[in-house]
Short mmCIF file of C-alpha atoms in Angstrom, two decimals:
data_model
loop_
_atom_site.label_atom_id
_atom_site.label_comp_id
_atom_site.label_asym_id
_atom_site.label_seq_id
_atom_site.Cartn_x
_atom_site.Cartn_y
_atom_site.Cartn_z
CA UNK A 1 0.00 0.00 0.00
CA UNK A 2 2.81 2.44 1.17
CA UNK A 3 4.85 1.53 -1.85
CA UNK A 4 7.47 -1.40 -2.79
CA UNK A 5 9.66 -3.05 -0.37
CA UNK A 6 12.57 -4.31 -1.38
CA UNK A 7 15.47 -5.76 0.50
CA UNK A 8 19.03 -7.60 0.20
CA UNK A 9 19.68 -8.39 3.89
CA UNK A 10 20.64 -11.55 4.67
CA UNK A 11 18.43 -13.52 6.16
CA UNK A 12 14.93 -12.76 4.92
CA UNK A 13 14.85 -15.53 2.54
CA UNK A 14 14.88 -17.85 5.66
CA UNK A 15 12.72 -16.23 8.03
CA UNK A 16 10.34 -16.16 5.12
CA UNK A 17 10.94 -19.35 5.28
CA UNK A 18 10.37 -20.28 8.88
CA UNK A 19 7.06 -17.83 8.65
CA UNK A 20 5.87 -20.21 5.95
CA UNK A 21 6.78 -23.19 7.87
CA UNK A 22 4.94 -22.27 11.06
CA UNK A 23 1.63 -21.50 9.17
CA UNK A 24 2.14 -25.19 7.61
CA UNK A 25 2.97 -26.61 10.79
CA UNK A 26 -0.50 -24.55 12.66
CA UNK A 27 -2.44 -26.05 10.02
CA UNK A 28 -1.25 -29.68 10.73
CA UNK A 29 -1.08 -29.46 14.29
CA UNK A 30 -4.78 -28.16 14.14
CA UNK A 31 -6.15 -29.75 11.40
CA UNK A 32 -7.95 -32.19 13.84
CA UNK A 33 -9.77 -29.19 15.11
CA UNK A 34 -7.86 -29.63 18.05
CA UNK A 35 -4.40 -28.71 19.64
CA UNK A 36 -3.04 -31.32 22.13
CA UNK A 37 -0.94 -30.53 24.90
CA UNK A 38 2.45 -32.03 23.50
CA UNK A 39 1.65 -30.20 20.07
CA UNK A 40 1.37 -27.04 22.26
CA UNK A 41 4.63 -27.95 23.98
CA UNK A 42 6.21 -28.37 20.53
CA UNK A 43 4.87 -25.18 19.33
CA UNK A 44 6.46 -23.40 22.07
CA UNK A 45 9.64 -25.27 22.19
CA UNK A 46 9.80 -24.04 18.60
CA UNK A 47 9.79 -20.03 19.17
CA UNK A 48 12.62 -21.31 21.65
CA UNK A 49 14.52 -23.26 19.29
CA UNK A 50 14.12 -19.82 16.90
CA UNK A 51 15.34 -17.48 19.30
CA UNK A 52 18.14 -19.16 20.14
CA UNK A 53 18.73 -19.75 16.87
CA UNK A 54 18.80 -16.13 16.00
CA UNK A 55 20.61 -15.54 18.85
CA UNK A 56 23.36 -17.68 17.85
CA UNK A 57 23.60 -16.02 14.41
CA UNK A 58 23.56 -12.51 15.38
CA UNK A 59 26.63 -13.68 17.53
CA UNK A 60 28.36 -14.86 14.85
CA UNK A 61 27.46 -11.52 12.33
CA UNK A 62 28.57 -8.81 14.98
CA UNK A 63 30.16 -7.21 11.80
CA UNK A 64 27.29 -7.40 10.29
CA UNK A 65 25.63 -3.72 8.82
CA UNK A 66 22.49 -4.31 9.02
CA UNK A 67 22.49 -5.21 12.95
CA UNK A 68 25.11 -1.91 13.46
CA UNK A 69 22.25 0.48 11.66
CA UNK A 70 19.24 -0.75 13.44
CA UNK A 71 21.24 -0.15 16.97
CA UNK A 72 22.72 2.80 16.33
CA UNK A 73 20.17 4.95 17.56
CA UNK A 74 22.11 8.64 17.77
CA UNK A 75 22.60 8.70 14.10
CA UNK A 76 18.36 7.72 13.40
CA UNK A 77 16.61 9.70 11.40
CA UNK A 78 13.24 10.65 12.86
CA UNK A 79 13.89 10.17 16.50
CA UNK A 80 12.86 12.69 18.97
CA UNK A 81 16.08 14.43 20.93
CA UNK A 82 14.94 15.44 24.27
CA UNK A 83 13.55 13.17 26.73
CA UNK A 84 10.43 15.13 27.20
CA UNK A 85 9.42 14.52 23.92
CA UNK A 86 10.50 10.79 24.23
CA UNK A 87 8.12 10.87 27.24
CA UNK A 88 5.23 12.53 25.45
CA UNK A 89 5.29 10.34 23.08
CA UNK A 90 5.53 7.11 24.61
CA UNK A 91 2.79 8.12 26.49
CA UNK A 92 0.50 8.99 23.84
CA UNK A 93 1.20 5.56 22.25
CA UNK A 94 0.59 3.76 25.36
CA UNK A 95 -3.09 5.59 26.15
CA UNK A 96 -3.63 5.82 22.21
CA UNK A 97 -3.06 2.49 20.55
CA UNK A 98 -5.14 0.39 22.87
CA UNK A 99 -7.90 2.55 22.96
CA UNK A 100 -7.84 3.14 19.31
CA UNK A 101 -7.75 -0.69 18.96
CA UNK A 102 -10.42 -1.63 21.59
CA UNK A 103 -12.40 0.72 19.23
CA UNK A 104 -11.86 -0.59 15.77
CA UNK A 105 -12.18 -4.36 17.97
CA UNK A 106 -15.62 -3.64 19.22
CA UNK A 107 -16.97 -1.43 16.18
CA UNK A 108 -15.45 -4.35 13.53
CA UNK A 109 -17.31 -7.18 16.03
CA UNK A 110 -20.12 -5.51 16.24
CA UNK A 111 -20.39 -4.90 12.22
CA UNK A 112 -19.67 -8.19 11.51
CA UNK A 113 -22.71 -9.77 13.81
CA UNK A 114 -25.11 -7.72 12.09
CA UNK A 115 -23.60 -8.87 8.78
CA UNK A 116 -24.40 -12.52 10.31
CA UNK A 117 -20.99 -13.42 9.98
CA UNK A 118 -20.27 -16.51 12.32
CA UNK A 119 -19.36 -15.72 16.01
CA UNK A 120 -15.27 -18.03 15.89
CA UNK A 121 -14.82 -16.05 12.92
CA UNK A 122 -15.46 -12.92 14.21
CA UNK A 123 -13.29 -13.71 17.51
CA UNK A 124 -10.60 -14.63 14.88
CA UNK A 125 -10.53 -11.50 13.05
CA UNK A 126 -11.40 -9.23 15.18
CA UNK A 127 -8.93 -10.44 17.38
CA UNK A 128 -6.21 -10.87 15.32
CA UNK A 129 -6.61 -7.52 13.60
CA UNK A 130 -7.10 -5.27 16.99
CA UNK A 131 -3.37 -7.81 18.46
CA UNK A 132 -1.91 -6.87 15.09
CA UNK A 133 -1.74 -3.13 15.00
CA UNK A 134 1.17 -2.39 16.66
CA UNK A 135 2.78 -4.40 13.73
CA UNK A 136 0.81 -2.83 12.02
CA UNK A 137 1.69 0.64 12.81
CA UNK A 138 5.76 -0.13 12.62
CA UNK A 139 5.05 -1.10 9.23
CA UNK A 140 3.82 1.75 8.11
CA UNK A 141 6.25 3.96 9.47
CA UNK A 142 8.92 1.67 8.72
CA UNK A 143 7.51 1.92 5.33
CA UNK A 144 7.48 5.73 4.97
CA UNK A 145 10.77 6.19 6.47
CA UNK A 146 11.75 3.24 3.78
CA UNK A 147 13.20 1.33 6.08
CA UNK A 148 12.67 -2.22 4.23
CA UNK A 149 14.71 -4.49 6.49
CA UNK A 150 12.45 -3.35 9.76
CA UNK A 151 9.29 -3.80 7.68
CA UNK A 152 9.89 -7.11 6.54
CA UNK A 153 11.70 -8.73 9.53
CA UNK A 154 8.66 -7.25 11.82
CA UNK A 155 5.78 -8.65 9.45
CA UNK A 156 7.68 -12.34 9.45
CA UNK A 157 8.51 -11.96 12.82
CA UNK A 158 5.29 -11.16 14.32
CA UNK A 159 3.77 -14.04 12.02
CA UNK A 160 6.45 -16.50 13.72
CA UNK A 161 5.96 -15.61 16.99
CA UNK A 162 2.38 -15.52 16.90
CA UNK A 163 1.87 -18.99 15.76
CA UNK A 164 4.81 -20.78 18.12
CA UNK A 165 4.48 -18.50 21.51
CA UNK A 166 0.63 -17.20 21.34
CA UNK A 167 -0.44 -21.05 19.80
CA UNK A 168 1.96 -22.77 22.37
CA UNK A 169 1.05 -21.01 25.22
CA UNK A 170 -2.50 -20.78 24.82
CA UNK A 171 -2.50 -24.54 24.21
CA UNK A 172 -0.18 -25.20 27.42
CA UNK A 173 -2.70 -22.93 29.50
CA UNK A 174 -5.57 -25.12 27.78
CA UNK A 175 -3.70 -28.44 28.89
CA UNK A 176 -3.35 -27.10 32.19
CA UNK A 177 -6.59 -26.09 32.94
CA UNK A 178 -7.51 -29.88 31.74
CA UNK A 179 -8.67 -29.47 28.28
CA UNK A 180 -7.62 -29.78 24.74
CA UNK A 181 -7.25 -26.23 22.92
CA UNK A 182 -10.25 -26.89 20.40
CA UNK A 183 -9.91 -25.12 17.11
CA UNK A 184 -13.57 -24.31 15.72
CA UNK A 185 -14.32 -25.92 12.55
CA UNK A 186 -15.42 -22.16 11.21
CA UNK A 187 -11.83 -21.54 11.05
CA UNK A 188 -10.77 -23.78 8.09
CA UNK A 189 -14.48 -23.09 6.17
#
């Protein structure tokens, strides 16, 4: 929407990669409409086994420019100088973003039942859409300030970490409250 993004930095081809393999392995892990407890423990142990993968090969690239440009913050274009202003608008994000996406949650949910539009389906959406806006929002600026690299590796990020942590823990909670995590059949319709 915001315009092209295009990228050499080395290693978006594989976390492409591992974003495509964790939607594959949601799908087969669900696909029985329902999320077991040692698939949920997998799933987790996964965003584990990523991190420290990625921690072991940002070790290893400490000469890497990509890494040196995304931490060296006094030379960033864009940032606010004074704390004050650092403050401010922290602050404004904080009270801002989740009221702004409580009300694009409730207004969407509401929208959608008078449209009919199943009730798991809604959750899902709604849901992921009002969790998703923070990603959202460093896209866009990412985007505008055509920052490619923080665009991409925060959209296949996101998409990896959502599926491993947010499916593994909410399927360990499930397990430990004594249940299966059910996945409703509306969700592969």
């Amino acid at each position: 929407v915001f315009g092209a993004i295009a990228t050499t930095t080395p290693g978006v081809r594989r976390n492409a990669i591992f974003a495509l393999g964790a939607a594959v392995i949601l799908i087969a892990v669900s696909w029985d409409r329902i999320i077991s407890p040692v698939e949920s423990y997998i799933l987790f142990g996964l965003i584990i086994g990523y991190v420290a993968l990625l921690a072991f090969l940002a070790r290893g690239k400490s000469d890497d420019p990509t890494i040196a440009e995304l931490t060296d913050l006094e030379h960033m274009d864009g940032l606010p100088k004074s704390m004050p202003t650092i403050l401010g608008s922290l602050l404004i994000g904080l009270v801002g973003l989740p009221i702004g996406a409580q009300m694009i949650v409730s207004g969407g949910t509401a929208a959608a039942a008078d449209l009919g539009v199943d009730d798991a389906l809604i959750g899902l959406t709604a849901v992921a859409f009002g969790t998703s806006l923070p990603e959202l929002a460093t896209v866009v600026m990412a985007s505008v300030r055509r920052q490619a690299e923080l665009a991409i590796g925060n959209v296949l990020g996101s998409n990896i970490f959502n599926v491993f942590a947010v499916g593994g823990a909410t399927g360990i909670a499930a397990s430990l409250a004594g249940s299966e995590l059910p996945v409703p059949e509306a969700f592969f319709g």
